[in-house]
Short mmCIF file of C-alpha atoms and ligand atoms in Angstrom, two decimals:
data_model
loop_
_atom_site.label_atom_id
_atom_site.label_comp_id
_atom_site.label_asym_id
_atom_site.label_seq_id
_atom_site.Cartn_x
_atom_site.Cartn_y
_atom_site.Cartn_z
CA UNK A 1 6.83 -20.82 -26.47
CA UNK A 2 8.29 -17.73 -24.84
CA UNK A 3 10.41 -15.35 -26.86
CA UNK A 4 12.48 -12.27 -26.06
CA UNK A 5 11.14 -9.88 -28.69
CA UNK A 6 12.51 -6.51 -27.66
CA UNK A 7 15.51 -6.01 -25.44
CA UNK A 8 15.58 -2.32 -24.62
CA UNK A 9 18.17 -1.78 -27.36
CA UNK A 10 17.64 1.99 -27.18
CA UNK A 11 19.15 1.94 -23.67
CA UNK A 12 21.42 -1.12 -23.73
CA UNK A 13 23.75 -1.37 -26.73
CA UNK A 14 24.60 -4.91 -27.89
CA UNK A 15 28.22 -4.60 -26.74
CA UNK A 16 27.12 -3.90 -23.17
CA UNK A 17 25.11 -7.09 -23.19
CA UNK A 18 28.04 -9.02 -24.64
CA UNK A 19 30.26 -7.77 -21.81
CA UNK A 20 27.98 -9.59 -19.39
CA UNK A 21 28.73 -12.99 -20.95
CA UNK A 22 31.55 -14.02 -18.56
CA UNK A 23 29.47 -13.09 -15.50
CA UNK A 24 26.50 -14.98 -16.87
CA UNK A 25 28.61 -18.04 -17.56
CA UNK A 26 29.95 -17.97 -14.00
CA UNK A 27 26.43 -17.63 -12.58
CA UNK A 28 25.26 -20.45 -14.87
CA UNK A 29 28.01 -22.68 -13.47
CA UNK A 30 26.96 -21.81 -9.92
CA UNK A 31 23.45 -23.04 -10.77
CA UNK A 32 24.29 -26.14 -12.81
CA UNK A 33 27.38 -27.03 -10.80
CA UNK A 34 25.26 -26.63 -7.64
CA UNK A 35 28.03 -24.62 -6.03
CA UNK A 36 26.37 -21.23 -5.35
CA UNK A 37 24.79 -19.89 -2.19
CA UNK A 38 21.57 -21.71 -1.33
CA UNK A 39 22.45 -24.65 -3.59
CA UNK A 40 20.43 -27.04 -1.41
CA UNK A 41 17.34 -25.33 -2.88
CA UNK A 42 17.87 -26.21 -6.53
CA UNK A 43 15.21 -28.92 -6.64
CA UNK A 44 13.13 -26.84 -9.07
CA UNK A 45 15.85 -27.11 -11.73
CA UNK A 46 14.78 -30.57 -12.98
CA UNK A 47 11.52 -30.91 -11.10
CA UNK A 48 9.29 -31.15 -14.17
CA UNK A 49 11.40 -33.57 -16.23
CA UNK A 50 12.03 -35.83 -13.24
CA UNK A 51 8.57 -35.64 -11.71
CA UNK A 52 7.73 -38.80 -9.79
CA UNK A 53 4.99 -40.47 -11.85
CA UNK A 54 3.52 -42.24 -8.83
CA UNK A 55 3.17 -38.86 -7.10
CA UNK A 56 1.58 -37.40 -10.24
CA UNK A 57 -1.03 -40.15 -10.34
CA UNK A 58 -1.65 -39.63 -6.62
CA UNK A 59 -2.31 -35.93 -7.30
CA UNK A 60 -4.63 -36.70 -10.21
CA UNK A 61 -6.57 -39.30 -8.24
CA UNK A 62 -7.06 -36.95 -5.30
CA UNK A 63 -8.07 -34.16 -7.70
CA UNK A 64 -10.64 -36.44 -9.36
CA UNK A 65 -12.02 -37.35 -5.93
CA UNK A 66 -12.25 -33.68 -4.95
CA UNK A 67 -14.11 -32.89 -8.17
CA UNK A 68 -16.47 -35.83 -7.72
CA UNK A 69 -17.41 -34.91 -4.17
CA UNK A 70 -17.15 -31.12 -4.09
CA UNK A 71 -18.31 -27.91 -5.73
CA UNK A 72 -15.73 -25.81 -3.92
CA UNK A 73 -12.12 -26.40 -3.01
CA UNK A 74 -10.65 -23.99 -0.46
CA UNK A 75 -6.90 -23.72 -1.04
CA UNK A 76 -5.28 -22.36 2.11
CA UNK A 77 -1.78 -20.91 1.78
CA UNK A 78 0.26 -17.75 1.42
CA UNK A 79 3.15 -16.57 -0.78
CA UNK A 80 4.65 -19.44 -2.71
CA UNK A 81 1.99 -21.72 -1.23
CA UNK A 82 -0.79 -20.06 -3.23
CA UNK A 83 0.32 -17.56 -5.87
CA UNK A 84 1.36 -20.10 -8.52
CA UNK A 85 -1.95 -21.95 -8.35
CA UNK A 86 -3.87 -18.70 -8.44
CA UNK A 87 -1.86 -17.53 -11.45
CA UNK A 88 -2.47 -20.71 -13.42
CA UNK A 89 -6.17 -20.92 -12.60
CA UNK A 90 -6.58 -17.40 -13.89
CA UNK A 91 -4.37 -17.80 -16.96
CA UNK A 92 -5.76 -21.15 -18.07
CA UNK A 93 -9.32 -20.73 -16.86
CA UNK A 94 -12.44 -18.85 -17.96
CA UNK A 95 -12.54 -15.23 -16.79
CA UNK A 96 -16.06 -15.73 -15.39
CA UNK A 97 -15.91 -19.45 -14.61
CA UNK A 98 -18.14 -19.21 -11.55
CA UNK A 99 -21.00 -17.80 -13.63
CA UNK A 100 -20.92 -20.52 -16.28
CA UNK A 101 -23.93 -22.82 -16.45
CA UNK A 102 -23.66 -25.92 -14.25
CA UNK A 103 -22.00 -28.73 -16.16
CA UNK A 104 -19.69 -26.33 -17.99
CA UNK A 105 -18.53 -24.96 -14.68
CA UNK A 106 -15.32 -26.41 -13.28
CA UNK A 107 -14.85 -26.86 -9.57
CA UNK A 108 -14.55 -23.47 -7.90
CA UNK A 109 -11.23 -22.92 -6.16
CA UNK A 110 -11.38 -20.29 -3.42
CA UNK A 111 -8.32 -19.06 -1.57
CA UNK A 112 -7.81 -18.47 2.15
CA UNK A 113 -4.93 -17.97 4.53
CA UNK A 114 -3.29 -15.28 2.40
CA UNK A 115 -4.47 -12.46 4.67
CA UNK A 116 -5.73 -12.02 8.24
CA UNK A 117 -8.94 -10.17 7.42
CA UNK A 118 -11.91 -11.15 9.61
CA UNK A 119 -14.25 -9.84 6.90
CA UNK A 120 -12.73 -12.06 4.21
CA UNK A 121 -12.91 -15.14 6.41
CA UNK A 122 -16.47 -14.41 7.56
CA UNK A 123 -17.65 -13.99 3.96
CA UNK A 124 -15.82 -17.13 2.90
CA UNK A 125 -17.37 -19.25 5.66
CA UNK A 126 -20.77 -17.91 4.65
CA UNK A 127 -20.53 -18.88 0.97
CA UNK A 128 -19.24 -22.37 1.68
CA UNK A 129 -22.77 -23.49 2.54
CA UNK A 130 -23.72 -23.06 -1.13
CA UNK A 131 -21.99 -26.28 -2.16
CA UNK A 132 -20.03 -29.34 -1.10
CA UNK A 133 -16.56 -28.43 0.13
CA UNK A 134 -13.03 -29.85 0.25
CA UNK A 135 -9.99 -28.14 1.73
CA UNK A 136 -6.33 -28.21 0.71
CA UNK A 137 -4.15 -26.67 3.41
CA UNK A 138 -0.70 -25.87 2.07
CA UNK A 139 2.36 -24.76 4.04
CA UNK A 140 5.94 -25.85 3.51
CA UNK A 141 7.06 -24.86 6.99
CA UNK A 142 3.74 -25.89 8.45
CA UNK A 143 4.01 -23.04 10.92
CA UNK A 144 3.00 -19.90 8.99
CA UNK A 145 0.45 -17.91 10.98
CA UNK A 146 -1.90 -16.77 8.21
CA UNK A 147 -2.73 -20.22 6.78
CA UNK A 148 -2.64 -21.87 10.23
CA UNK A 149 -5.20 -19.37 11.53
CA UNK A 150 -7.47 -19.73 8.50
CA UNK A 151 -7.24 -23.52 8.76
CA UNK A 152 -8.31 -23.43 12.39
CA UNK A 153 -11.60 -21.84 11.27
CA UNK A 154 -11.99 -24.03 8.18
CA UNK A 155 -11.30 -27.22 10.17
CA UNK A 156 -13.97 -26.28 12.68
CA UNK A 157 -16.40 -25.53 9.84
CA UNK A 158 -15.68 -28.83 8.09
CA UNK A 159 -16.01 -30.87 11.28
CA UNK A 160 -19.31 -29.23 12.18
CA UNK A 161 -20.65 -29.85 8.72
CA UNK A 162 -19.29 -33.30 7.89
CA UNK A 163 -18.38 -34.72 11.31
CA UNK A 164 -14.79 -35.39 12.35
CA UNK A 165 -14.31 -38.49 10.19
CA UNK A 166 -16.16 -36.98 7.21
CA UNK A 167 -14.11 -33.80 7.40
CA UNK A 168 -10.86 -35.77 7.56
CA UNK A 169 -11.76 -37.38 4.21
CA UNK A 170 -12.22 -33.95 2.64
CA UNK A 171 -9.10 -32.28 4.00
CA UNK A 172 -5.81 -32.61 2.11
CA UNK A 173 -2.56 -31.32 3.59
CA UNK A 174 0.47 -30.32 1.51
CA UNK A 175 3.54 -29.81 3.67
CA UNK A 176 7.04 -30.91 4.62
CA UNK A 177 7.81 -34.64 4.74
CA UNK A 178 8.35 -34.69 8.51
CA UNK A 179 8.61 -31.23 10.12
CA UNK A 180 6.12 -28.60 11.25
CA UNK A 181 2.82 -28.28 13.07
CA UNK A 182 0.80 -29.04 9.93
CA UNK A 183 2.58 -32.39 9.46
CA UNK A 184 1.87 -33.27 13.11
CA UNK A 185 -1.77 -32.24 12.78
CA UNK A 186 -2.22 -34.13 9.49
CA UNK A 187 -0.81 -37.31 11.00
CA UNK A 188 -2.93 -36.93 14.12
CA UNK A 189 -6.15 -36.32 12.14
CA UNK A 190 -5.45 -38.83 9.36
CA UNK A 191 -5.52 -36.37 6.45
CA UNK A 192 -4.30 -37.40 3.04
CA UNK A 193 -0.95 -35.65 2.59
CA UNK A 194 1.31 -34.46 -0.20
CA UNK A 195 4.99 -33.71 0.27
CA UNK A 196 6.82 -30.54 -0.72
CA UNK A 197 10.37 -31.61 -1.58
CA UNK A 198 13.02 -30.38 0.87
CA UNK A 199 15.09 -28.81 -1.91
CA UNK A 200 12.31 -26.65 -3.38
CA UNK A 201 11.63 -23.29 -1.71
CA UNK A 202 8.13 -21.83 -1.46
CA UNK A 203 8.29 -19.40 -4.37
CA UNK A 204 9.78 -22.08 -6.65
CA UNK A 205 7.14 -24.67 -5.71
CA UNK A 206 4.31 -24.15 -8.18
CA UNK A 207 5.20 -27.36 -10.04
CA UNK A 208 5.14 -29.48 -6.86
CA UNK A 209 1.91 -30.69 -5.20
CA UNK A 210 1.65 -27.13 -3.80
CA UNK A 211 0.38 -25.92 -7.16
CA UNK A 212 -0.49 -29.16 -8.90
CA UNK A 213 -3.20 -30.47 -6.55
CA UNK A 214 -5.43 -27.36 -6.54
CA UNK A 215 -4.74 -26.92 -10.25
CA UNK A 216 -5.64 -30.48 -11.20
CA UNK A 217 -8.78 -30.18 -9.06
CA UNK A 218 -9.64 -26.89 -10.75
CA UNK A 219 -9.43 -28.48 -14.21
CA UNK A 220 -5.95 -27.37 -15.28
CA UNK A 221 -4.00 -29.93 -17.33
CA UNK A 222 -1.05 -30.40 -15.00
CA UNK A 223 0.71 -32.85 -17.31
CA UNK A 224 0.80 -30.16 -20.01
CA UNK A 225 2.04 -27.65 -17.44
CA UNK A 226 4.89 -30.00 -16.51
CA UNK A 227 5.47 -30.68 -20.23
CA UNK A 228 5.96 -26.97 -20.92
CA UNK A 229 8.37 -26.65 -18.01
CA UNK A 230 10.28 -29.71 -19.23
CA UNK A 231 10.62 -28.09 -22.64
CA UNK A 232 11.91 -24.91 -21.00
CA UNK A 233 14.37 -26.95 -18.94
CA UNK A 234 15.98 -28.19 -22.17
CA UNK A 235 15.78 -24.93 -24.10
CA UNK A 236 17.11 -22.78 -21.26
CA UNK A 237 20.03 -25.00 -20.22
CA UNK A 238 22.48 -23.21 -22.52
CA UNK A 239 25.14 -21.12 -20.75
CA UNK A 240 25.22 -17.90 -22.79
CA UNK A 241 23.15 -14.77 -23.24
CA UNK A 242 23.26 -15.28 -26.99
CA UNK A 243 21.66 -18.72 -26.75
CA UNK A 244 19.51 -18.42 -23.65
CA UNK A 245 16.71 -15.81 -23.56
CA UNK A 246 16.16 -16.29 -19.82
CA UNK A 247 19.78 -15.28 -19.28
CA UNK A 248 19.47 -12.38 -21.74
CA UNK A 249 16.51 -11.13 -19.71
CA UNK A 250 18.45 -11.52 -16.45
CA UNK A 251 21.50 -9.73 -17.88
CA UNK A 252 19.35 -6.86 -19.17
CA UNK A 253 17.78 -6.40 -15.75
CA UNK A 254 21.23 -6.32 -14.20
CA UNK A 255 22.51 -3.68 -16.68
CA UNK A 256 19.39 -1.54 -16.27
CA UNK A 257 19.77 -1.67 -12.48
CA UNK A 258 23.37 -0.48 -12.85
CA UNK A 259 22.04 2.39 -14.98
CA UNK A 260 19.86 3.56 -12.11
CA UNK A 261 16.62 1.84 -13.08
CA UNK A 262 15.80 0.36 -9.70
CA UNK A 263 12.17 -0.54 -10.41
CA UNK A 264 10.99 -3.18 -12.85
CA UNK A 265 7.34 -3.11 -13.85
CA UNK A 266 5.96 -6.34 -15.30
CA UNK A 267 3.11 -5.23 -17.51
CA UNK A 268 0.69 -7.07 -19.72
CA UNK A 269 -2.27 -6.21 -21.89
CA UNK A 270 -3.92 -9.50 -20.96
CA UNK A 271 -5.79 -9.35 -17.64
CA UNK A 272 -5.46 -13.12 -17.23
CA UNK A 273 -1.81 -12.44 -16.40
CA UNK A 274 -2.68 -10.40 -13.30
CA UNK A 275 -1.90 -13.16 -10.81
CA UNK A 276 1.03 -14.35 -12.89
CA UNK A 277 2.52 -10.91 -12.20
CA UNK A 278 1.78 -11.38 -8.48
CA UNK A 279 3.62 -14.72 -8.60
CA UNK A 280 6.52 -13.06 -10.46
CA UNK A 281 6.69 -10.24 -7.88
CA UNK A 282 7.14 -12.72 -5.05
CA UNK A 283 9.67 -14.73 -7.04
CA UNK A 284 11.92 -11.78 -7.79
CA UNK A 285 11.18 -9.65 -4.72
CA UNK A 286 11.99 -12.37 -2.20
CA UNK A 287 14.86 -13.79 -4.20
CA UNK A 288 16.73 -10.56 -4.91
CA UNK A 289 15.69 -7.96 -2.37
CA UNK A 290 18.37 -8.48 0.26
CA UNK A 291 21.66 -7.07 1.52
CA UNK A 292 20.26 -3.64 0.56
CA UNK A 293 20.33 -4.61 -3.11
CA UNK A 294 17.97 -5.60 -5.88
CA UNK A 295 15.31 -4.31 -8.23
CA UNK A 296 11.89 -3.51 -6.82
CA UNK A 297 9.38 -5.64 -8.74
CA UNK A 298 6.08 -3.94 -9.50
CA UNK A 299 3.31 -4.75 -11.94
CA UNK A 300 0.51 -3.15 -13.89
CA UNK A 301 -2.41 -4.36 -15.99
CA UNK A 302 -2.61 -2.39 -19.22
CA UNK A 303 -4.49 -0.79 -20.74
CA UNK A 304 -6.47 -0.49 -17.45
CA UNK A 305 -3.59 1.06 -15.51
CA UNK A 306 -2.57 3.37 -18.34
CA UNK A 307 -5.45 5.44 -17.01
CA UNK A 308 -3.94 5.53 -13.52
CA UNK A 309 -0.24 4.66 -13.36
CA UNK A 310 0.32 5.61 -17.01
CA UNK A 311 0.97 9.25 -16.20
CA UNK A 312 3.68 8.39 -13.68
CA UNK A 313 5.37 5.88 -15.93
CA UNK A 314 5.42 8.31 -18.84
CA UNK A 315 6.38 11.40 -16.94
CA UNK A 316 7.24 10.79 -13.28
CA UNK A 317 10.58 9.92 -11.61
CA UNK A 318 12.83 8.16 -14.14
CA UNK A 319 13.51 5.13 -11.96
CA UNK A 320 11.89 2.29 -13.83
CA UNK A 321 11.92 0.04 -16.82
CA UNK A 322 9.14 -2.19 -18.08
CA UNK A 323 9.01 -5.83 -19.01
CA UNK A 324 6.05 -6.18 -21.30
CA UNK A 325 4.56 -9.66 -21.55
CA UNK A 326 2.48 -10.11 -24.70
CA UNK A 327 0.34 -13.16 -25.41
CA UNK A 328 0.67 -13.82 -29.15
CA UNK A 329 -2.54 -15.82 -29.37
CA UNK A 330 -5.01 -14.92 -26.66
CA UNK A 331 -8.35 -16.64 -26.13
CA UNK A 332 -11.28 -15.42 -28.22
CA UNK A 333 -11.26 -13.75 -31.63
CA UNK A 334 -13.55 -10.75 -31.88
CA UNK A 335 -13.76 -8.45 -34.88
CA UNK A 336 -15.14 -4.91 -34.74
CA UNK A 337 -18.33 -4.56 -36.78
CA UNK A 338 -19.71 -1.51 -38.58
CA UNK A 339 -22.24 0.75 -36.85
CA UNK A 340 -24.77 2.58 -39.00
CA UNK A 341 -24.30 6.32 -38.47
CA UNK A 342 -20.97 5.80 -36.65
CA UNK A 343 -22.39 7.47 -33.52
CA UNK A 344 -19.49 6.24 -31.38
CA UNK A 345 -16.91 7.26 -33.98
CA UNK A 346 -15.36 3.82 -34.09
CA UNK A 347 -16.10 2.83 -37.68
CA UNK A 348 -12.47 3.43 -38.56
CA UNK A 349 -11.84 0.20 -36.68
CA UNK A 350 -14.36 -1.83 -38.71
CA UNK A 351 -12.91 -5.17 -39.73
CA UNK A 352 -10.04 -5.00 -37.24
CA UNK A 353 -9.68 -7.67 -34.59
CA UNK A 354 -9.87 -6.61 -30.94
CA UNK A 355 -6.43 -8.19 -30.55
CA UNK A 356 -5.01 -5.81 -33.18
CA UNK A 357 -6.48 -2.86 -31.27
CA UNK A 358 -4.90 -4.19 -28.07
CA UNK A 359 -1.60 -4.62 -29.91
CA UNK A 360 -1.84 -1.05 -31.19
CA UNK A 361 -2.25 0.14 -27.59
CA UNK A 362 0.82 -1.86 -26.63
CA UNK A 363 2.95 -0.63 -29.54
CA UNK A 364 1.89 2.96 -28.97
CA UNK A 365 2.67 2.74 -25.25
CA UNK A 366 6.03 1.11 -25.77
CA UNK A 367 7.01 3.86 -28.21
CA UNK A 368 5.81 6.59 -25.86
CA UNK A 369 7.49 5.07 -22.80
CA UNK A 370 10.75 4.55 -24.69
CA UNK A 371 10.65 8.20 -25.76
CA UNK A 372 9.88 9.12 -22.15
CA UNK A 373 13.06 7.39 -20.92
CA UNK A 374 11.51 4.10 -19.78
CA UNK A 375 13.42 1.13 -21.28
CA UNK A 376 11.21 -1.61 -22.68
CA UNK A 377 11.94 -5.32 -22.60
CA UNK A 378 9.30 -7.36 -24.40
CA UNK A 379 8.61 -11.04 -23.90
CA UNK A 380 6.05 -13.00 -25.85
CA UNK A 381 4.13 -16.03 -24.60
CA UNK A 382 2.80 -18.07 -27.53
CA UNK A 383 -0.72 -18.72 -26.26
CA UNK A 384 -2.81 -19.33 -23.17
CA UNK A 385 -2.29 -23.07 -22.88
CA UNK A 386 -0.93 -24.89 -19.87
CA UNK A 387 2.17 -25.81 -21.90
CA UNK A 388 3.04 -22.19 -22.51
CA UNK A 389 2.41 -21.31 -18.89
CA UNK A 390 4.61 -24.15 -17.64
CA UNK A 391 7.33 -22.86 -19.94
CA UNK A 392 6.87 -19.32 -18.60
CA UNK A 393 7.05 -20.44 -14.95
CA UNK A 394 10.37 -22.14 -15.61
CA UNK A 395 11.69 -19.27 -17.74
CA UNK A 396 11.27 -16.82 -14.87
CA UNK A 397 12.55 -19.23 -12.21
CA UNK A 398 15.74 -19.79 -14.22
CA UNK A 399 16.13 -16.06 -14.94
CA UNK A 400 15.60 -15.30 -11.27
CA UNK A 401 18.23 -17.75 -10.04
CA UNK A 402 20.76 -16.36 -12.51
CA UNK A 403 19.80 -12.79 -11.70
CA UNK A 404 20.31 -13.37 -7.98
CA UNK A 405 23.81 -14.71 -8.57
CA UNK A 406 24.65 -11.81 -10.91
CA UNK A 407 23.57 -9.49 -8.13
CA UNK A 408 25.68 -11.32 -5.57
CA UNK A 409 22.91 -12.53 -3.28
CA UNK A 410 21.58 -15.92 -2.25
CA UNK A 411 18.41 -16.13 -4.37
CA UNK A 412 16.94 -18.97 -2.34
CA UNK A 413 16.61 -17.63 1.19
CA UNK A 414 14.27 -14.95 2.61
CA UNK A 415 15.72 -13.70 5.91
CA UNK A 416 13.83 -10.40 5.64
CA UNK A 417 10.44 -12.09 5.88
CA UNK A 418 11.18 -13.08 9.46
CA UNK A 419 11.46 -9.54 10.90
CA UNK A 420 7.73 -8.76 10.88
CA UNK A 421 6.91 -12.23 12.13
CA UNK A 422 9.11 -11.83 15.21
CA UNK A 423 7.44 -8.49 16.02
CA UNK A 424 3.98 -9.91 15.45
CA UNK A 425 4.65 -12.88 17.73
CA UNK A 426 6.05 -10.51 20.36
CA UNK A 427 2.94 -8.30 20.12
CA UNK A 428 0.60 -11.28 20.30
CA UNK A 429 2.52 -12.87 23.18
CA UNK A 430 3.50 -16.14 21.49
CA UNK A 431 5.29 -18.48 23.92
CA UNK A 432 9.03 -18.31 23.31
CA UNK A 433 8.97 -14.62 22.39
CA UNK A 434 8.87 -13.21 25.96
CA UNK A 435 12.15 -11.31 25.59
CA UNK A 436 10.97 -9.59 22.39
CA UNK A 437 7.61 -8.76 24.02
CA UNK A 438 9.42 -7.10 26.93
CA UNK A 439 11.76 -5.20 24.60
CA UNK A 440 8.82 -3.98 22.56
CA UNK A 441 6.91 -2.84 25.67
CA UNK A 442 10.02 -0.95 26.80
CA UNK A 443 10.41 0.83 23.47
CA UNK A 444 6.71 1.77 23.48
CA UNK A 445 7.05 3.30 26.97
CA UNK A 446 9.86 5.56 25.83
O1 LIG B 1 9.19 -18.37 -0.81
C1 LIG B 1 8.97 -18.65 0.35
O2 LIG B 1 9.57 -19.57 0.92
C2 LIG B 1 7.91 -17.95 1.19
O3 LIG B 1 7.46 -16.80 0.63
C3 LIG B 1 6.75 -18.88 1.45
O4 LIG B 1 6.20 -19.31 0.23
C4 LIG B 1 5.65 -18.26 2.30
O5 LIG B 1 6.18 -17.55 3.38
C5 LIG B 1 4.71 -19.34 2.82
O6 LIG B 1 5.43 -20.24 3.61
P1 LIG B 1 4.87 -21.65 4.03
O7 LIG B 1 4.57 -22.43 2.80
O8 LIG B 1 5.97 -22.24 4.84
O9 LIG B 1 3.63 -21.42 4.83
#
């Protein structure tokens, strides 16, 4: 369902990879023996195979209710509380779903709370009047400013439109079992709630109600998603690089970092993977970028970005390697026809599938980038089904955990995210941050 096809062999000889085996085995034991740093956040490891069936039915029932009563679901959340759902809706959905004729059109899922733009929020509140609305507010901590602020506006909108009791029936809260302002608010207002397990961190939470409720509402087959992840759980439980492609990928990243390649670009020739790459960036960036270590995770959509970033990748600073994600069987099968007169000069492609042209672009680019000193890892996702995506989510989560331990960091915390928050609260004058506000004022005066 997901294969490691090319492993940068031009830059990493097989013996170098083999030398990583003992380190990989140790890191594997830290994960499976639950003895590494952050081991109280390993809930994602068997989440799919052990998913509570009562909870799954609860999610499906709520999703069916949302679909029956709404045209639009606003999913409010940031980071791990939105990227997974956004990735899956894009990967498994129609590229222009909102323009499909009624009837064929699934429920529209719109996102909020992932920025603080007044323009975005104003526009969102304006379009909500075009249909019936439900809201899913998602925050593990229940205290994150961006989603809390967006929800304040959305709550007001919903209450004005549906009345307090009517709004409460259309608002679903996904949060911690007992802690946080969102839990308190949900209890106070009587919202239907979904629990994010204590042992699953935000960026590992796509296969909890965080991702599953908006996905089920948006028409994604969440059972197949969990099925794919369950399959990955079994296939990727082996302890060696030779047997476990997620570990081979992690070991390759580690070797390439040691060789001075400090930037990893996740690239794909399938635009439906755009938000998957955003999800992947958070997963690896927040898990590894600490203690002044780690690879910087970037992404590009090819061939689009070959006409912008392509020059730099081919010819700029030699700091990066690429992980190319190919979809073996994409949606749609178009064949190039013949044009009388060949005015556009494309008749040499007659009879070829568009996929084969896309593959030619990929092969050509991989050859050119390899020649230009950019190592190429290639992964292949079988198709664009929920099963394959579930497998891919788990593949990268497992690779990320192992990678973090190989690097010598705790892959499950995110202390660096707090620094900007403290400054922001100090600037805005949040109660409890008086000392920081004073310190900031002092430094500004200097
Ligand atoms: O991975 C993480 O834990 C974070 O990036 C969170 O997903 C993000 O900060 C959102 O947090 P919360 O769900 O608590 O609002």
